[in-house]
Short mmCIF file of C-alpha atoms in Angstrom, two decimals:
data_model
loop_
_atom_site.label_atom_id
_atom_site.label_comp_id
_atom_site.label_asym_id
_atom_site.label_seq_id
_atom_site.Cartn_x
_atom_site.Cartn_y
_atom_site.Cartn_z
CA UNK A 1 -155.29 -24.31 -144.18
CA UNK A 2 -151.48 -24.55 -143.81
CA UNK A 3 -150.36 -22.67 -140.60
CA UNK A 4 -147.69 -21.16 -142.61
CA UNK A 5 -149.82 -19.50 -144.69
CA UNK A 6 -151.76 -17.74 -141.88
CA UNK A 7 -152.04 -13.56 -142.46
CA UNK A 8 -149.27 -12.37 -140.27
CA UNK A 9 -148.94 -8.82 -139.01
CA UNK A 10 -145.35 -7.62 -137.36
CA UNK A 11 -145.52 -6.31 -133.75
CA UNK A 12 -143.56 -3.28 -132.43
CA UNK A 13 -140.22 -5.45 -132.00
CA UNK A 14 -140.63 -7.12 -135.63
CA UNK A 15 -141.97 -10.48 -134.19
CA UNK A 16 -144.77 -11.72 -136.57
CA UNK A 17 -147.65 -12.86 -134.97
CA UNK A 18 -151.21 -14.20 -136.67
CA UNK A 19 -153.57 -11.26 -137.42
CA UNK A 20 -156.15 -12.29 -134.98
CA UNK A 21 -153.48 -12.27 -132.16
CA UNK A 22 -153.48 -9.12 -130.20
CA UNK A 23 -149.90 -7.76 -129.43
CA UNK A 24 -147.92 -8.89 -126.62
CA UNK A 25 -146.99 -6.12 -124.21
CA UNK A 26 -143.80 -6.25 -122.67
CA UNK A 27 -144.99 -5.08 -119.32
CA UNK A 28 -148.36 -5.63 -118.11
CA UNK A 29 -149.49 -4.91 -114.68
CA UNK A 30 -150.97 -7.83 -112.79
CA UNK A 31 -153.76 -6.03 -110.77
CA UNK A 32 -154.91 -7.15 -107.41
CA UNK A 33 -158.83 -7.44 -106.92
CA UNK A 34 -158.49 -5.11 -103.67
CA UNK A 35 -156.65 -2.32 -105.26
CA UNK A 36 -152.51 -1.13 -105.13
CA UNK A 37 -150.96 -2.37 -102.23
CA UNK A 38 -149.79 1.17 -101.15
CA UNK A 39 -153.47 2.05 -101.13
CA UNK A 40 -154.60 -0.81 -98.87
CA UNK A 41 -155.90 0.53 -95.47
CA UNK A 42 -157.29 -1.78 -92.06
CA UNK A 43 -157.85 -0.62 -88.88
CA UNK A 44 -159.30 -1.93 -85.81
CA UNK A 45 -158.77 -3.47 -82.14
CA UNK A 46 -156.41 -6.38 -81.74
CA UNK A 47 -154.66 -8.11 -79.22
CA UNK A 48 -151.04 -8.14 -79.37
CA UNK A 49 -147.77 -9.71 -77.79
CA UNK A 50 -144.07 -8.69 -78.46
CA UNK A 51 -140.82 -10.30 -78.45
CA UNK A 52 -140.31 -13.37 -76.62
CA UNK A 53 -143.46 -13.14 -74.20
CA UNK A 54 -145.60 -16.10 -73.49
CA UNK A 55 -148.17 -14.42 -71.05
CA UNK A 56 -148.87 -11.24 -71.83
CA UNK A 57 -151.45 -10.04 -74.56
CA UNK A 58 -152.28 -6.27 -74.54
CA UNK A 59 -155.18 -4.44 -76.34
CA UNK A 60 -154.10 -1.97 -79.04
CA UNK A 61 -155.40 0.09 -81.72
CA UNK A 62 -153.93 -0.97 -85.17
CA UNK A 63 -153.84 0.79 -88.48
CA UNK A 64 -152.26 0.00 -91.86
CA UNK A 65 -152.00 2.65 -94.34
CA UNK A 66 -149.57 3.49 -96.69
CA UNK A 67 -147.39 0.64 -96.30
CA UNK A 68 -146.93 1.10 -92.54
CA UNK A 69 -148.20 -0.65 -89.64
CA UNK A 70 -149.08 1.71 -86.73
CA UNK A 71 -150.63 1.55 -83.32
CA UNK A 72 -151.74 3.37 -80.29
CA UNK A 73 -152.28 2.49 -76.49
CA UNK A 74 -155.93 3.25 -75.98
CA UNK A 75 -157.36 3.88 -72.07
CA UNK A 76 -158.14 1.21 -70.11
CA UNK A 77 -162.05 1.81 -70.61
CA UNK A 78 -161.51 2.09 -74.28
CA UNK A 79 -159.48 -1.39 -74.25
CA UNK A 80 -162.89 -2.97 -72.74
CA UNK A 81 -165.74 -1.07 -74.70
CA UNK A 82 -163.49 -0.86 -78.31
CA UNK A 83 -165.91 1.86 -79.37
CA UNK A 84 -166.38 2.20 -83.38
CA UNK A 85 -164.83 5.73 -83.54
CA UNK A 86 -161.33 5.27 -81.63
CA UNK A 87 -160.03 7.97 -78.96
CA UNK A 88 -156.99 8.41 -80.99
CA UNK A 89 -158.70 9.83 -84.09
CA UNK A 90 -161.03 12.23 -81.72
CA UNK A 91 -157.64 13.90 -80.69
CA UNK A 92 -156.47 16.98 -82.68
CA UNK A 93 -153.69 16.87 -83.60
CA UNK A 94 -153.56 12.92 -83.62
CA UNK A 95 -150.83 11.63 -81.08
CA UNK A 96 -147.90 9.85 -82.46
CA UNK A 97 -148.17 5.79 -82.59
CA UNK A 98 -146.43 3.63 -80.15
CA UNK A 99 -144.53 2.23 -82.71
CA UNK A 100 -144.52 2.32 -86.62
CA UNK A 101 -142.93 -0.35 -88.87
CA UNK A 102 -142.74 -0.66 -92.31
CA UNK A 103 -144.52 -3.55 -94.04
CA UNK A 104 -142.32 -3.60 -97.11
CA UNK A 105 -139.42 -4.96 -94.85
CA UNK A 106 -141.86 -7.76 -93.29
CA UNK A 107 -140.20 -11.01 -94.32
CA UNK A 108 -142.57 -13.81 -93.05
CA UNK A 109 -145.69 -14.51 -91.52
CA UNK A 110 -146.72 -17.21 -89.15
CA UNK A 111 -150.37 -18.38 -89.09
CA UNK A 112 -150.76 -20.16 -86.04
CA UNK A 113 -154.37 -21.91 -85.31
CA UNK A 114 -154.94 -22.85 -81.91
CA UNK A 115 -158.07 -24.87 -80.94
CA UNK A 116 -157.94 -23.00 -77.23
CA UNK A 117 -158.85 -20.10 -76.22
CA UNK A 118 -158.51 -18.31 -79.53
CA UNK A 119 -158.68 -19.78 -82.85
CA UNK A 120 -156.23 -18.19 -85.18
CA UNK A 121 -152.96 -15.68 -84.23
CA UNK A 122 -150.47 -14.40 -86.71
CA UNK A 123 -146.82 -13.66 -86.20
CA UNK A 124 -145.05 -10.90 -88.29
CA UNK A 125 -141.29 -11.49 -88.70
CA UNK A 126 -139.44 -8.39 -90.34
CA UNK A 127 -135.82 -8.70 -91.89
CA UNK A 128 -132.82 -8.67 -89.36
CA UNK A 129 -131.16 -5.76 -90.99
CA UNK A 130 -134.46 -3.49 -90.37
CA UNK A 131 -135.23 -4.83 -86.82
CA UNK A 132 -135.33 -7.74 -84.37
CA UNK A 133 -138.75 -6.81 -83.26
CA UNK A 134 -141.31 -9.75 -83.56
CA UNK A 135 -145.23 -9.02 -83.26
CA UNK A 136 -148.11 -11.50 -82.54
CA UNK A 137 -151.46 -10.59 -83.06
CA UNK A 138 -155.02 -12.27 -82.34
CA UNK A 139 -158.61 -10.83 -82.25
CA UNK A 140 -161.66 -12.16 -80.48
CA UNK A 141 -163.46 -13.22 -83.87
CA UNK A 142 -162.08 -15.02 -86.35
CA UNK A 143 -163.33 -13.06 -89.11
CA UNK A 144 -161.35 -10.28 -87.83
CA UNK A 145 -157.82 -11.79 -87.53
CA UNK A 146 -157.94 -13.37 -91.04
CA UNK A 147 -158.96 -10.05 -92.68
CA UNK A 148 -155.77 -8.88 -91.16
CA UNK A 149 -153.69 -12.08 -92.03
CA UNK A 150 -155.05 -11.72 -95.63
CA UNK A 151 -153.41 -8.14 -96.11
CA UNK A 152 -150.27 -9.04 -94.06
CA UNK A 153 -149.59 -11.68 -96.83
CA UNK A 154 -149.64 -9.59 -99.36
CA UNK A 155 -146.41 -7.74 -98.19
CA UNK A 156 -144.34 -10.73 -97.91
CA UNK A 157 -143.30 -14.03 -99.99
CA UNK A 158 -143.01 -16.33 -97.17
CA UNK A 159 -146.18 -17.44 -95.42
CA UNK A 160 -146.29 -20.73 -92.91
CA UNK A 161 -149.01 -22.52 -91.39
CA UNK A 162 -149.03 -24.27 -88.16
CA UNK A 163 -151.88 -26.05 -86.02
CA UNK A 164 -151.40 -27.11 -82.37
CA UNK A 165 -153.81 -27.93 -79.75
CA UNK A 166 -153.17 -25.11 -76.92
CA UNK A 167 -151.63 -21.79 -76.49
CA UNK A 168 -148.57 -22.96 -74.83
CA UNK A 169 -147.81 -25.66 -77.25
CA UNK A 170 -144.08 -25.84 -77.77
CA UNK A 171 -144.45 -26.16 -81.31
CA UNK A 172 -145.04 -22.33 -81.21
CA UNK A 173 -141.18 -21.97 -81.20
CA UNK A 174 -141.24 -22.15 -85.06
CA UNK A 175 -141.31 -18.39 -85.61
CA UNK A 176 -138.23 -18.00 -83.17
CA UNK A 177 -136.33 -20.64 -85.00
CA UNK A 178 -137.44 -18.92 -88.55
CA UNK A 179 -136.00 -15.51 -87.00
CA UNK A 180 -132.59 -17.44 -86.01
CA UNK A 181 -131.88 -19.52 -88.94
CA UNK A 182 -132.86 -16.93 -91.55
CA UNK A 183 -135.33 -19.04 -93.05
CA UNK A 184 -137.55 -22.49 -92.71
CA UNK A 185 -134.71 -24.79 -92.51
CA UNK A 186 -134.99 -28.62 -91.52
CA UNK A 187 -134.28 -27.58 -87.77
CA UNK A 188 -137.42 -25.37 -87.74
CA UNK A 189 -139.35 -27.66 -89.61
CA UNK A 190 -138.97 -30.29 -87.23
CA UNK A 191 -140.46 -28.87 -84.43
CA UNK A 192 -143.69 -28.57 -86.19
CA UNK A 193 -144.07 -31.97 -87.85
CA UNK A 194 -147.60 -32.03 -88.19
CA UNK A 195 -149.38 -30.47 -90.89
CA UNK A 196 -147.14 -27.60 -91.71
CA UNK A 197 -147.15 -25.76 -94.89
CA UNK A 198 -144.82 -23.27 -96.74
CA UNK A 199 -146.71 -21.20 -99.21
CA UNK A 200 -145.14 -19.04 -101.83
CA UNK A 201 -147.13 -15.63 -102.51
CA UNK A 202 -145.72 -14.86 -105.46
#
């Protein structure tokens, strides 16, 4: 049968389509299997270091909810034992977090795979117009930090992957170069020549 003789119908905008083809929606929401981003929740103990520090890692209790990243400083015993229910949730009223950052302003996530002593750590870089604060996170269990990484990746369009041999490898300067240049330019890439990939999240 000639294609021009196929029965057609008019869609809402006057466009004629074959009768067996459903109308094309002008706006169609692409749903994520994990649900809406602003409804995403995750909490747990992680190790963090902030700014340009290369030595000090601290255990904090983190929470992602309503598009915000918050964390609290637990007591020494809680840092060591890491109970299922954190002390901050047992207080009424709940104390204010040490810091609260808007993940909607997150500009880049740098994922670094280190062979020793921890396999993976992630570095969060926010838009310069929002804050100059940079945060690195790691966990004792690989599956835990990967779960956090997947959620952080949903908030940004720029993801960088890096592999290095040791914790103090100079290639870790990638995150600093990204923040200074405002993007992953040639200078930043030249610092991390082996196995670097830039992935778009949208």
